[in-house]
Amino acid sequence: ALRDPDTATWRGEFRRDEPLARHSSWRCGGPAERWFEPVDRAELEAFLASDARDPLLFLGLGSNVLIRDGGVRGTVVSTARLAGLEWLDDTRLYAEAGVPCARIARQCIRWG
């Protein structure tokens, strides 16, 4: 059954009018109408399957992005906690959206 993302209980953070300056390396930007930061991929999948009708904007670690002072309509989905990193085989790596590129590079060096 679909659930309303505003009234559902999430393990991650779900807030209204979240100042995006808190989530940007430039420390600028108005509020997100709604802010969701899932704790893991399963929660993100559940959120995306919910009865969300709003526009979605995905935000990574907040670097290399400028956010308008007027804020963002809809829901901003933060991928910051999605930090899984796994070596799959000789030629493939699995990295979730919240893994910084520098961490991927360092780990690849360790894995050879």
C-alpha positions as semicolon CSV with decimal commas, in nm:
position;residue;x (nm);y (nm);z (nm)
1;A;0,000;0,000;0,000
2;L;0,118;0,349;-0,079
3;R;0,177;0,579;0,213
4;D;0,175;0,955;0,235
5;P;0,538;1,065;0,275
6;D;0,432;1,357;0,499
7;T;0,266;1,134;0,757
8;A;0,471;0,815;0,726
9;T;0,730;0,726;0,987
10;W;1,078;0,730;0,839
11;R;1,404;0,621;1,002
12;G;1,586;0,896;0,815
13;E;1,521;1,268;0,828
14;F;1,198;1,411;0,683
15;R;1,142;1,782;0,742
16;R;0,952;2,074;0,596
17;D;1,111;2,409;0,509
18;E;1,466;2,279;0,555
19;P;1,729;2,551;0,491
20;L;1,942;2,417;0,206
21;A;2,232;2,643;0,306
22;R;2,299;2,379;0,575
23;H;2,358;2,122;0,304
24;S;2,570;2,318;0,057
25;S;2,946;2,373;0,068
26;W;2,881;2,734;-0,040
27;R;2,638;2,775;0,256
28;C;2,378;2,943;0,039
29;G;2,025;2,866;-0,067
30;G;1,671;2,901;0,053
31;P;1,454;2,628;0,201
32;A;1,340;2,301;0,052
33;E;0,964;2,267;0,074
34;R;1,034;1,913;0,197
35;W;1,366;1,745;0,283
36;F;1,422;1,371;0,296
37;E;1,747;1,200;0,388
38;P;1,701;0,821;0,386
39;V;1,922;0,604;0,606
40;D;1,976;0,342;0,338
41;R;1,880;0,228;-0,010
42;A;1,578;0,030;0,113
43;E;1,430;0,340;0,274
44;L;1,493;0,542;-0,043
45;E;1,314;0,275;-0,245
46;A;1,019;0,283;-0,002
47;F;1,004;0,662;-0,022
48;L;1,011;0,660;-0,402
49;A;0,731;0,401;-0,402
50;S;0,521;0,614;-0,164
51;D;0,247;0,842;-0,280
52;A;0,486;1,131;-0,346
53;R;0,339;1,371;-0,600
54;D;0,592;1,650;-0,575
55;P;0,885;1,725;-0,801
56;L;1,201;1,557;-0,672
57;L;1,550;1,702;-0,668
58;F;1,837;1,476;-0,566
59;L;2,122;1,640;-0,377
60;G;2,452;1,467;-0,314
61;L;2,711;1,600;-0,073
62;G;2,630;1,961;-0,158
63;S;2,953;2,055;-0,332
64;N;2,961;2,213;-0,676
65;V;2,603;2,327;-0,649
66;L;2,446;2,670;-0,602
67;I;2,095;2,677;-0,462
68;R;1,869;2,971;-0,529
69;D;1,772;3,198;-0,241
70;G;1,406;3,134;-0,320
71;G;1,448;2,769;-0,224
72;V;1,318;2,459;-0,395
73;R;0,959;2,355;-0,454
74;G;0,887;1,987;-0,392
75;T;1,108;1,739;-0,213
76;V;1,486;1,744;-0,199
77;V;1,622;1,393;-0,149
78;S;1,966;1,387;0,008
79;T;2,189;1,094;-0,083
80;A;2,452;1,183;0,181
81;R;2,389;0,872;0,396
82;L;2,394;0,633;0,102
83;A;2,759;0,543;0,144
84;G;2,787;0,175;0,056
85;L;3,105;0,078;-0,126
86;E;3,177;-0,277;-0,234
87;W;3,418;-0,455;-0,468
88;L;3,207;-0,690;-0,680
89;D;3,467;-0,867;-0,893
90;D;3,789;-0,806;-1,088
91;T;3,640;-0,524;-1,295
92;R;3,334;-0,393;-1,110
93;L;3,274;-0,174;-0,809
94;Y;2,943;-0,086;-0,643
95;A;2,926;0,264;-0,496
96;E;2,611;0,429;-0,364
97;A;2,530;0,791;-0,448
98;G;2,663;0,938;-0,122
99;V;3,019;0,806;-0,154
100;P;3,266;1,088;-0,221
101;C;3,480;1,036;-0,533
102;A;3,797;1,073;-0,325
103;R;3,690;0,781;-0,102
104;I;3,625;0,567;-0,409
105;A;3,970;0,650;-0,546
106;R;4,147;0,576;-0,214
107;Q;3,961;0,248;-0,172
108;C;4,041;0,140;-0,529
109;I;4,409;0,201;-0,458
110;R;4,384;-0,016;-0,144
111;W;4,210;-0,289;-0,343
112;G;4,478;-0,266;-0,612
